[in-house]
XYZ file of C-alpha atoms in Angstrom:
681
model
C -31.145 -43.784 78.681
C -33.486 -44.100 75.502
C -36.929 -42.683 74.927
C -38.809 -46.060 76.285
C -36.363 -46.597 79.380
C -36.966 -42.871 80.363
C -40.667 -43.070 80.557
C -40.355 -46.127 82.825
C -38.073 -44.408 85.077
C -40.515 -41.424 84.725
C -42.989 -43.292 86.056
C -41.798 -43.709 89.031
C -39.227 -41.086 90.098
C -37.660 -37.792 89.181
C -34.743 -36.719 87.397
C -33.827 -35.041 90.823
C -33.668 -38.083 92.331
C -31.295 -39.824 89.981
C -28.926 -36.516 90.036
C -29.137 -36.939 94.280
C -27.460 -40.309 93.780
C -23.966 -38.849 92.465
C -24.898 -38.868 89.023
C -23.733 -35.913 87.070
C -26.194 -35.574 84.028
C -28.776 -37.940 82.426
C -28.624 -37.742 78.794
C -30.395 -39.854 76.076
C -28.765 -41.888 74.167
C -30.309 -41.269 70.651
C -29.680 -37.407 71.506
C -25.955 -35.294 70.506
C -24.082 -35.873 73.779
C -20.285 -34.366 74.436
C -17.706 -37.187 74.809
C -16.432 -38.021 78.556
C -13.442 -40.206 78.092
C -12.787 -39.520 81.650
C -16.034 -40.551 83.057
C -18.019 -43.864 83.546
C -21.508 -43.994 82.072
C -24.263 -46.102 83.063
C -26.920 -47.177 80.285
C -30.466 -47.733 81.411
C -31.558 -49.076 77.864
C -34.241 -50.660 76.273
C -33.617 -54.093 74.433
C -33.702 -52.909 70.597
C -31.999 -53.553 67.758
C -31.448 -49.691 66.905
C -30.408 -49.046 70.238
C -27.618 -51.766 70.200
C -26.470 -49.924 67.448
C -25.961 -46.513 69.223
C -24.325 -48.183 71.982
C -21.571 -50.048 69.288
C -21.095 -46.704 68.218
C -20.429 -45.220 71.777
C -17.773 -47.791 72.330
C -16.377 -47.133 68.732
C -15.921 -43.724 69.842
C -14.821 -44.772 73.334
C -16.941 -42.255 74.416
C -16.753 -42.945 78.112
C -14.273 -44.639 80.224
C -16.213 -47.756 81.254
C -20.343 -48.899 80.787
C -22.216 -50.289 83.153
C -25.236 -51.718 80.916
C -28.580 -52.275 82.490
C -31.558 -53.456 80.300
C -35.321 -53.075 80.936
C -36.100 -56.346 80.071
C -34.252 -59.555 78.013
C -32.005 -59.021 74.838
C -32.651 -61.064 72.345
C -29.788 -63.362 71.821
C -28.484 -62.337 68.389
C -27.987 -58.550 70.007
C -26.330 -60.024 73.116
C -24.021 -62.185 70.274
C -23.295 -59.134 68.881
C -22.387 -57.424 71.738
C -20.110 -60.335 73.686
C -18.436 -60.660 69.975
C -16.985 -57.118 70.049
C -13.518 -56.422 71.161
C -13.781 -52.980 71.955
C -17.419 -53.528 74.312
C -15.697 -56.199 76.074
C -12.843 -53.741 77.037
C -15.430 -51.127 77.984
C -18.481 -53.176 79.568
C -17.875 -53.139 83.424
C -21.553 -54.451 84.450
C -24.230 -56.427 82.190
C -27.071 -57.043 83.560
C -31.117 -57.390 82.968
C -33.234 -55.539 85.479
C -37.064 -56.332 84.648
C -38.626 -53.683 84.725
C -40.502 -53.170 81.557
C -43.872 -52.268 82.819
C -45.644 -49.341 84.449
C -46.888 -49.268 87.934
C -50.148 -47.242 88.127
C -51.487 -47.982 91.285
C -49.551 -50.026 94.360
C -52.033 -53.204 92.455
C -52.551 -51.921 88.952
C -49.859 -52.324 86.448
C -50.169 -51.738 83.036
C -48.142 -51.821 79.617
C -49.393 -48.866 78.097
C -50.086 -50.466 74.615
C -53.977 -49.608 73.446
C -52.656 -51.316 70.065
C -52.638 -54.770 72.078
C -56.337 -54.816 71.076
C -56.210 -54.470 67.377
C -53.685 -56.611 67.184
C -55.448 -59.495 69.259
C -58.521 -59.340 67.551
C -58.544 -57.262 64.169
C -58.870 -60.154 61.839
C -56.218 -58.838 59.390
C -53.186 -58.688 62.156
C -52.798 -62.752 62.365
C -49.292 -62.413 61.305
C -48.602 -59.783 64.100
C -50.339 -62.003 67.032
C -46.967 -64.761 67.753
C -43.991 -61.574 68.179
C -47.101 -59.711 70.452
C -47.412 -62.382 72.477
C -44.012 -62.935 72.801
C -43.317 -59.565 73.947
C -46.513 -59.548 76.411
C -45.236 -62.833 77.798
C -41.670 -61.367 78.669
C -43.518 -58.294 80.577
C -45.437 -60.820 82.592
C -42.458 -62.433 83.697
C -40.597 -58.995 84.387
C -43.573 -58.374 86.835
C -43.549 -61.910 88.260
C -39.790 -61.674 88.579
C -40.173 -58.045 89.995
C -42.511 -59.831 92.864
C -40.082 -62.784 93.279
C -43.232 -64.883 92.502
C -42.574 -68.144 90.598
C -46.612 -68.660 90.550
C -48.829 -71.559 88.893
C -50.201 -70.245 85.777
C -54.107 -70.955 84.882
C -55.769 -69.395 82.059
C -59.495 -68.762 80.323
C -60.707 -71.348 78.212
C -64.004 -70.746 76.855
C -66.965 -73.604 77.330
C -68.190 -72.653 73.617
C -66.042 -71.128 71.635
C -66.897 -69.603 68.304
C -64.026 -66.941 67.444
C -61.022 -66.969 66.152
C -59.291 -65.647 69.425
C -60.665 -68.483 71.751
C -57.241 -69.807 71.895
C -55.475 -66.550 72.977
C -55.205 -67.380 76.519
C -54.103 -70.618 75.825
C -51.208 -69.851 73.824
C -50.002 -66.950 75.823
C -49.813 -68.487 79.041
C -47.937 -71.247 77.245
C -45.520 -68.611 76.068
C -45.425 -67.145 79.971
C -44.732 -70.530 81.052
C -42.075 -71.270 79.229
C -40.546 -67.795 79.572
C -41.013 -68.430 83.506
C -38.932 -71.631 83.386
C -36.176 -70.734 81.318
C -35.699 -67.859 83.724
C -35.660 -70.215 86.684
C -33.262 -72.291 85.198
C -30.644 -69.621 84.331
C -31.133 -68.092 87.718
C -30.671 -70.638 90.858
C -31.620 -67.501 92.937
C -35.534 -67.332 91.694
C -37.414 -67.663 93.530
C -36.034 -65.987 96.306
C -36.680 -68.118 99.608
C -40.124 -66.916 101.361
C -42.482 -68.244 103.792
C -45.537 -67.050 101.937
C -47.884 -69.569 99.867
C -46.793 -69.940 96.223
C -48.469 -67.041 94.004
C -51.004 -67.611 91.202
C -51.538 -66.459 87.510
C -54.690 -66.357 85.614
C -54.343 -65.692 82.109
C -57.220 -63.543 80.852
C -58.757 -61.657 78.116
C -61.148 -59.315 77.257
C -63.604 -61.759 75.616
C -64.057 -63.255 79.232
C -66.441 -60.299 80.303
C -67.831 -58.029 77.303
C -70.608 -56.088 80.027
C -68.138 -54.679 82.157
C -66.710 -52.434 79.199
C -69.931 -51.432 78.696
C -72.164 -50.841 81.386
C -72.161 -47.513 83.934
C -70.446 -48.061 87.315
C -71.144 -45.791 90.081
C -67.920 -45.935 92.479
C -66.251 -42.976 92.069
C -63.127 -43.592 89.810
C -65.072 -45.726 87.086
C -67.562 -43.338 86.856
C -65.126 -40.065 86.586
C -63.151 -41.483 83.925
C -66.410 -42.540 81.936
C -67.995 -39.152 82.425
C -65.543 -36.361 82.881
C -63.159 -35.500 80.304
C -59.863 -36.586 82.204
C -56.642 -36.234 79.843
C -54.702 -39.872 80.010
C -51.418 -39.685 79.238
C -48.136 -40.624 80.935
C -49.672 -38.475 83.750
C -53.731 -38.316 84.441
C -54.797 -34.643 84.806
C -58.126 -33.033 85.169
C -58.606 -29.247 84.121
C -60.558 -27.226 86.867
C -60.916 -23.758 88.882
C -58.883 -23.520 91.704
C -59.843 -20.455 94.215
C -63.221 -20.003 92.364
C -64.422 -16.599 93.668
C -61.623 -15.118 94.738
C -59.077 -12.813 93.205
C -56.704 -15.532 92.123
C -59.062 -17.451 90.588
C -57.556 -19.766 87.909
C -58.224 -22.407 85.857
C -55.358 -25.210 86.406
C -54.347 -28.965 85.329
C -54.317 -31.046 88.523
C -52.545 -34.535 88.449
C -54.862 -37.357 90.125
C -52.534 -40.066 91.130
C -51.154 -42.260 94.080
C -50.041 -39.059 95.642
C -53.416 -37.628 96.058
C -54.040 -38.804 99.175
C -58.057 -37.755 98.979
C -58.062 -39.620 95.390
C -56.720 -42.836 96.809
C -58.634 -43.005 100.136
C -62.391 -42.250 97.635
C -61.767 -43.905 94.309
C -63.647 -47.014 94.997
C -66.171 -45.785 97.228
C -69.641 -45.732 95.702
C -70.391 -41.779 94.714
C -72.815 -41.159 97.078
C -70.583 -42.254 99.818
C -67.416 -40.407 97.874
C -70.082 -37.357 98.064
C -70.194 -37.099 101.787
C -66.642 -38.121 102.655
C -65.647 -35.591 100.923
C -68.294 -32.731 102.714
C -67.792 -34.087 106.150
C -64.194 -34.071 105.579
C -63.754 -30.585 103.309
C -65.983 -29.028 106.493
C -63.626 -30.820 109.101
C -60.649 -28.780 107.395
C -62.420 -25.520 107.235
C -63.569 -25.835 110.971
C -59.586 -26.375 111.439
C -58.312 -23.987 109.465
C -60.509 -20.924 109.675
C -57.936 -18.880 108.020
C -58.440 -20.396 104.480
C -61.676 -18.892 104.538
C -61.705 -15.893 106.060
C -62.385 -13.034 103.241
C -62.690 -9.739 105.683
C -60.155 -8.538 103.608
C -58.219 -6.895 106.436
C -54.610 -6.783 106.092
C -53.911 -8.533 109.764
C -56.224 -11.662 108.402
C -54.447 -11.572 104.686
C -50.845 -11.637 106.205
C -52.207 -14.343 109.085
C -53.067 -16.418 105.557
C -49.546 -15.459 103.735
C -47.856 -16.615 106.507
C -49.869 -19.694 107.003
C -49.046 -20.809 103.721
C -45.450 -19.850 103.472
C -44.917 -21.904 106.566
C -47.481 -24.865 106.124
C -47.485 -24.522 101.810
C -49.167 -28.232 102.103
C -52.414 -26.571 103.558
C -52.705 -24.948 99.880
C -51.994 -28.203 97.997
C -54.751 -29.790 100.280
C -57.098 -26.670 99.547
C -56.390 -28.010 96.034
C -57.209 -31.107 96.138
C -60.327 -30.820 97.800
C -61.521 -28.252 95.762
C -60.805 -30.958 92.694
C -62.724 -33.544 93.997
C -65.636 -31.566 94.977
C -65.814 -29.925 91.789
C -65.286 -33.567 89.783
C -68.187 -35.248 92.058
C -70.823 -32.803 91.445
C -69.741 -32.540 87.953
C -70.408 -36.271 87.812
C -73.429 -35.840 89.403
C -75.176 -33.221 86.869
C -74.255 -35.365 84.244
C -75.933 -38.681 86.344
C -78.954 -36.561 86.157
C -78.790 -34.372 83.069
C -78.475 -38.049 80.644
C -80.860 -39.608 83.116
C -78.555 -42.343 84.148
C -80.618 -43.526 87.213
C -83.168 -45.041 84.792
C -80.742 -46.049 82.111
C -78.835 -47.839 85.029
C -81.815 -49.627 86.224
C -82.345 -51.350 82.839
C -78.360 -52.060 82.439
C -78.147 -53.782 85.562
C -81.262 -56.489 85.052
C -79.769 -56.879 81.542
C -76.356 -57.691 82.983
C -76.999 -59.866 85.898
C -79.970 -61.311 84.187
C -81.970 -60.255 87.891
C -84.397 -57.422 88.271
C -83.827 -55.316 91.544
C -86.148 -58.228 93.849
C -83.339 -60.958 92.176
C -86.275 -62.087 90.032
C -86.262 -62.971 86.250
C -86.416 -59.466 84.762
C -89.457 -59.022 82.506
C -90.510 -56.773 79.524
C -86.598 -55.755 79.203
C -87.524 -55.080 75.312
C -90.335 -52.883 76.220
C -87.852 -50.838 78.575
C -85.087 -50.797 76.362
C -87.021 -48.777 73.263
C -88.458 -46.441 75.652
C -85.113 -45.331 76.944
C -83.932 -45.034 72.947
C -87.043 -42.904 71.997
C -85.638 -40.601 74.807
C -84.113 -37.466 73.605
C -82.163 -37.429 77.107
C -80.297 -40.386 76.202
C -77.204 -39.869 74.594
C -76.171 -41.576 71.168
C -73.361 -43.163 73.109
C -75.543 -44.442 75.676
C -78.003 -45.897 73.419
C -75.268 -47.521 71.519
C -74.105 -49.024 74.866
C -77.555 -50.428 75.587
C -78.338 -51.739 72.651
C -75.187 -53.871 72.455
C -76.046 -54.836 76.370
C -79.248 -55.748 75.368
C -77.895 -58.021 72.332
C -75.418 -59.758 75.226
C -78.443 -60.240 77.571
C -80.256 -62.108 74.821
C -77.320 -63.901 73.147
C -77.687 -62.394 69.808
C -80.962 -60.919 67.688
C -82.706 -61.488 64.664
C -81.551 -59.307 62.047
C -84.667 -57.387 61.562
C -84.853 -56.663 65.460
C -81.744 -55.241 65.661
C -82.155 -52.799 62.912
C -85.424 -51.845 64.393
C -83.599 -51.006 67.619
C -80.910 -49.021 65.757
C -83.511 -47.232 64.070
C -85.231 -45.955 67.122
C -81.709 -45.122 68.291
C -81.445 -43.051 65.429
C -77.822 -44.087 65.383
C -75.556 -43.755 61.930
C -74.233 -46.747 60.070
C -70.992 -47.221 61.637
C -72.666 -48.108 64.960
C -73.831 -51.025 64.188
C -70.534 -52.434 62.901
C -69.795 -51.871 66.517
C -72.192 -54.089 67.359
C -71.554 -56.454 64.465
C -67.753 -56.188 64.979
C -68.278 -58.041 69.220
C -68.028 -61.227 66.789
C -64.610 -61.089 66.852
C -64.501 -61.298 70.632
C -67.164 -64.385 70.958
C -70.344 -62.273 71.118
C -73.198 -63.790 68.994
C -74.721 -61.327 67.045
C -77.509 -62.512 65.123
C -79.344 -65.898 65.382
C -82.387 -67.654 63.512
C -86.597 -67.266 64.098
C -86.411 -70.830 65.297
C -83.410 -71.279 67.221
C -82.714 -74.663 68.286
C -79.052 -73.699 70.309
C -79.470 -74.525 74.008
C -78.995 -71.147 75.873
C -75.286 -70.285 76.765
C -74.761 -71.217 80.507
C -73.681 -68.001 82.378
C -69.556 -68.544 83.285
C -70.236 -68.276 87.134
C -73.794 -68.844 89.152
C -75.777 -65.945 89.865
C -75.448 -64.506 93.462
C -78.538 -64.819 95.751
C -80.058 -61.924 96.771
C -78.292 -59.989 99.576
C -80.493 -59.366 103.133
C -80.817 -55.192 102.777
C -80.493 -53.207 99.648
C -80.981 -49.412 98.905
C -81.812 -47.645 96.257
C -78.361 -46.130 95.018
C -76.691 -49.489 95.269
C -79.910 -51.127 93.491
C -77.776 -49.439 90.349
C -74.918 -51.280 91.627
C -75.592 -55.013 91.826
C -73.536 -56.105 88.832
C -69.851 -57.874 89.444
C -67.395 -58.052 87.460
C -66.376 -61.885 86.362
C -63.143 -61.414 87.207
C -64.052 -60.789 91.026
C -66.267 -63.908 90.543
C -63.135 -65.880 89.123
C -60.954 -64.829 92.270
C -63.622 -65.451 94.814
C -64.153 -69.241 93.109
C -60.579 -69.418 93.587
C -59.660 -68.434 96.846
C -62.704 -71.159 97.737
C -61.106 -73.883 95.790
C -63.731 -74.181 94.087
C -63.037 -72.397 90.420
C -63.942 -74.891 87.331
C -60.788 -76.306 86.222
C -62.487 -76.907 82.836
C -63.218 -73.104 82.047
C -59.860 -71.954 83.856
C -57.124 -75.001 83.334
C -53.563 -75.466 84.524
C -50.800 -74.718 82.352
C -49.004 -77.513 83.872
C -51.670 -79.869 85.661
C -49.915 -82.597 86.231
C -47.522 -80.681 88.919
C -49.142 -77.336 89.644
C -53.087 -78.762 90.026
C -52.474 -79.779 93.602
C -50.112 -77.210 94.799
C -52.539 -74.877 93.071
C -56.101 -76.166 95.161
C -54.211 -77.397 98.131
C -55.524 -75.338 101.011
C -57.214 -72.508 99.180
C -59.707 -72.232 101.496
C -58.346 -72.756 104.395
C -55.853 -69.022 104.417
C -58.749 -67.193 104.084
C -61.757 -69.032 106.626
C -62.166 -65.861 108.225
C -64.283 -64.100 105.336
C -65.228 -66.389 102.874
C -66.825 -69.644 105.222
C -69.908 -69.609 106.561
C -68.650 -70.939 110.311
C -67.909 -67.967 112.716
C -64.542 -67.318 113.426
C -62.670 -67.091 116.567
C -61.088 -63.960 117.337
C -57.947 -65.573 117.686
C -58.031 -66.470 113.887
C -58.972 -63.335 112.918
C -55.874 -61.683 114.124
C -53.937 -64.691 112.604
C -54.880 -63.685 109.018
C -54.084 -60.809 109.136
C -50.191 -61.641 110.479
C -50.135 -64.621 108.052
C -47.968 -64.411 104.849
C -50.700 -63.398 101.977
C -50.750 -65.462 99.167
C -50.244 -63.122 96.087
C -52.611 -63.493 92.822
C -51.482 -61.658 89.629
C -54.511 -61.420 86.983
C -53.518 -60.299 83.424
C -56.193 -58.981 81.394
C -55.287 -59.589 77.502
C -57.393 -56.557 75.521
C -56.947 -53.975 78.257
C -59.143 -53.670 81.680
C -62.108 -51.724 82.932
C -61.509 -49.714 86.141
C -64.375 -51.720 87.976
C -62.255 -54.696 87.839
C -59.388 -52.727 89.335
C -61.514 -52.200 92.081
C -62.653 -55.642 92.345
C -58.901 -56.656 92.653
C -58.672 -54.225 95.879
C -62.068 -55.697 96.964
C -61.003 -58.953 97.185
C -57.663 -58.580 98.707
C -59.348 -56.474 101.948
C -61.742 -59.131 102.135
C -59.625 -62.305 101.749
C -55.656 -62.952 102.985
C -54.668 -62.268 99.637
C -52.782 -59.614 97.507
C -54.346 -59.463 94.074
C -52.417 -57.571 91.374
C -53.990 -56.641 87.761
C -51.802 -56.055 84.621
C -53.138 -55.026 81.932
C -52.364 -53.706 78.263
C -54.360 -50.697 78.989
C -57.195 -49.256 80.876
C -60.521 -48.960 79.172
C -63.237 -46.489 79.039
C -66.692 -47.432 77.591
C -66.078 -44.707 74.877
C -62.568 -45.997 74.465
C -63.730 -49.796 73.962
C -66.759 -48.995 71.984
C -64.064 -46.983 69.287
C -61.268 -49.974 69.747
C -64.337 -52.580 68.888
C -65.680 -50.188 65.870
C -61.929 -50.383 64.497
C -61.962 -53.993 64.086
C -64.131 -53.476 61.011
C -61.512 -50.853 59.781
C -58.621 -51.118 57.228
C -55.392 -51.745 59.455
C -53.527 -49.463 57.307
C -55.582 -46.841 58.482
C -55.077 -47.680 62.221
C -51.101 -46.830 61.806
C -50.286 -49.935 64.238
C -46.672 -49.336 65.720
C -45.988 -52.835 64.746
C -46.318 -51.956 60.893
C -43.961 -48.654 60.854
C -40.972 -48.474 59.766
C -38.132 -49.726 62.536
C -36.427 -47.020 63.871
C -32.582 -46.262 63.090
C -29.743 -45.083 64.952
C -29.323 -41.542 64.205
C -26.751 -40.567 61.652
C -24.710 -38.031 63.694
C -23.295 -41.350 65.958
C -21.518 -42.317 62.939
C -20.145 -38.653 61.515
C -16.654 -39.016 61.488
C -15.585 -36.839 64.549
C -14.230 -33.141 63.659
C -10.278 -32.489 64.316
C -10.161 -30.259 67.188
C -10.141 -26.739 66.642
C -6.687 -24.760 67.351
C -6.596 -23.062 70.962
C -4.924 -20.034 69.667
C -4.792 -17.645 66.361
C -1.042 -18.136 66.298
C -0.751 -21.564 65.384
C -3.042 -21.379 62.282
C -0.489 -21.698 59.306
C 0.119 -18.383 57.237
C -2.590 -17.311 54.828
C -1.553 -16.054 51.209
C -2.932 -13.058 50.299
C -5.911 -13.050 47.810
C -3.829 -11.061 45.197
C -0.631 -13.038 45.092
C 0.819 -11.055 42.103
C 2.969 -7.798 43.037
C 1.327 -4.582 41.704
C 4.386 -3.800 40.230
C 3.113 -1.345 37.480
C 1.589 1.162 40.099
C 4.293 0.794 42.730
C 6.620 1.950 39.809
C 5.281 5.435 39.863
C 5.215 6.256 43.899
C 7.387 9.231 44.742
C 9.815 8.485 47.433
C 10.578 11.527 48.208
C 10.799 12.783 51.765
C 9.596 16.362 51.094
C 6.060 15.350 52.181
C 4.416 15.837 48.577
C 1.723 13.462 47.726
C 2.218 10.688 45.264
C -0.243 9.595 42.149
C -0.955 6.130 43.918
C -2.371 5.975 47.750
C -1.963 3.252 49.488
C -4.940 1.172 50.665
C -5.758 2.281 54.421
C -6.684 -1.074 55.130
C -3.507 -3.204 54.979
C -4.123 -6.784 52.745
C -4.990 -9.682 55.074
C -1.759 -11.551 55.776
C -1.130 -14.061 58.844
C -0.254 -12.145 61.790
C 2.827 -14.022 62.801
C 4.662 -12.738 59.760
C 3.319 -9.453 60.375
C 4.332 -9.376 63.888
C 7.801 -10.590 63.132
C 7.677 -7.356 60.274
C 6.982 -5.314 62.842
C 9.847 -6.210 64.966
C 12.493 -5.999 62.060
C 11.082 -2.149 61.167
C 11.861 -1.535 65.109
C 15.622 -3.216 64.633
C 16.228 -1.461 61.165
C 14.215 0.302 59.348
C 16.542 1.308 56.264
C 16.954 -2.207 55.798
C 12.998 -2.472 55.537
C 12.560 0.084 53.260
C 15.148 -1.092 51.020
C 13.635 -4.446 50.586
C 10.070 -3.608 49.755
C 10.682 -0.916 47.422
C 13.943 -2.693 45.558
C 12.002 -2.734 42.114
C 11.324 1.351 42.399
C 15.026 2.061 41.740
C 15.607 0.872 38.225
């Protein structure tokens, strides 16, 4: 494997899972590796030029007996040709296959590319020359996802009604790249798509400019709220540092992973925080009642032994206890911040601004006064003030320059925060407007929802729904506007994409009462798959919307994106759009990686197995000491001489010394004359 392909594999399995499949060893192609001419090798590689160099170096050395090549995505034709033309490569390759796995499944219905650099490449004005290649790479990854799901979907893309920014054509170009890649794959793979009785899937290409409210407003479902307010450590895994066994002798601070293996997290992440806390407390109390040994702190030996025996026999209980402690502490900390930073007051104003309706679903009034009052409140953090001003600007569709400066002064924000607001123009937001604005008010992307029959104070702070959810619901109804979301092939796919949209989900979306038979059929009928790609990053509220629509309709909705956005990350990335791009250190502009030099070094000659095979080594002083040897006394009377022989013999070849020893044993007198003939002159 290489560094990139190893991350893809590590994301879904452990090394032990691979080794258990009769694999002897796992090595990284860039590292130094021993020769194994008697073993076959499976290469799982990313299609990068320097890795092809590494591969060809292995072929030249014939490092392995046979090679099975598996690529994570499509190999560039020039690189493929280089391999095909190599005689050594053809002799050693036993398999050549494209696997189409160049993406990172994060949740059951959420996929990311782990590419936060996609945002500046797509929206930074100085990165235009990087966009085409980046779009081609994104298109290949989107196609890889479709192939993995076995879907050859219709493709629709987001086209703004009144485009005002340069990136407004982003979705149009990207959807064309995806369509071309998908058609080409189907052309060369007759077995794609595989036979299925499932309705044909749908792919939507959208970008961050479609909904600028979602990354800014406060969301109060568990997952989104935790990622917004808590110091969650995001990397290849997601961790949160907490204290386990608090108040006990073995209390310790520990980083616990949050992911799909955490059943409590998966069950509660999309619940409103109020419901999450009630569920956690109820489940934890039930767990304690069923397992009283874990709360027995009497300290007597018998109870301790009982606990140890229980933990030894059922180690998963300890993990479960830690999981409950983790989520209870996370939920409690979220609520502490919720109260400390006056988020109820802030969120009430945010909801009115983002929906255009107050809590009674009427047109909101005196919003400017409410915003200014919150900006003057010291309990509101600086980051929340910036988010509030931005949401207010989006609500007003631009502000007078003087009014914007007054709001920034009220908020006491530094000048660079003003840059964040102005940079939203690169995403299609209108920042400034004249005193006499003749431009008609912009039409909302989707119609405003009617007032629900019942609402509570807690849920009144969660009235806003992401545009992605409204798009999906209109698609299911068959009412999605084709001028805003056109097909890439309207003459071929429009009828297929619109036909029978509402029929599959009559239970949940039609006003007519369904029969019990229809309800049962809808649960077992093949479900259409909908794939939504959000360029520039998606939010956790949008991920939740995909799960909600999947549950409410007979669809399976998958969200794919370059990376997941938190409000703080979004604000930082928007601020970077006015920074010199050289300071951003975009990977696409870094020097291209090269194959390590050690792969091309000549192999060292094998060392001899024993000393007896070494050639004779001459002594350092090749001239015999004849002058001193002449003064040696050869008498055998035991008298001493003026010259003493050295205690350590000169370094000679062990074979010659062994031969001399044998000759001495055979005829000592002969050896004596042979060595000291010069002394008899």
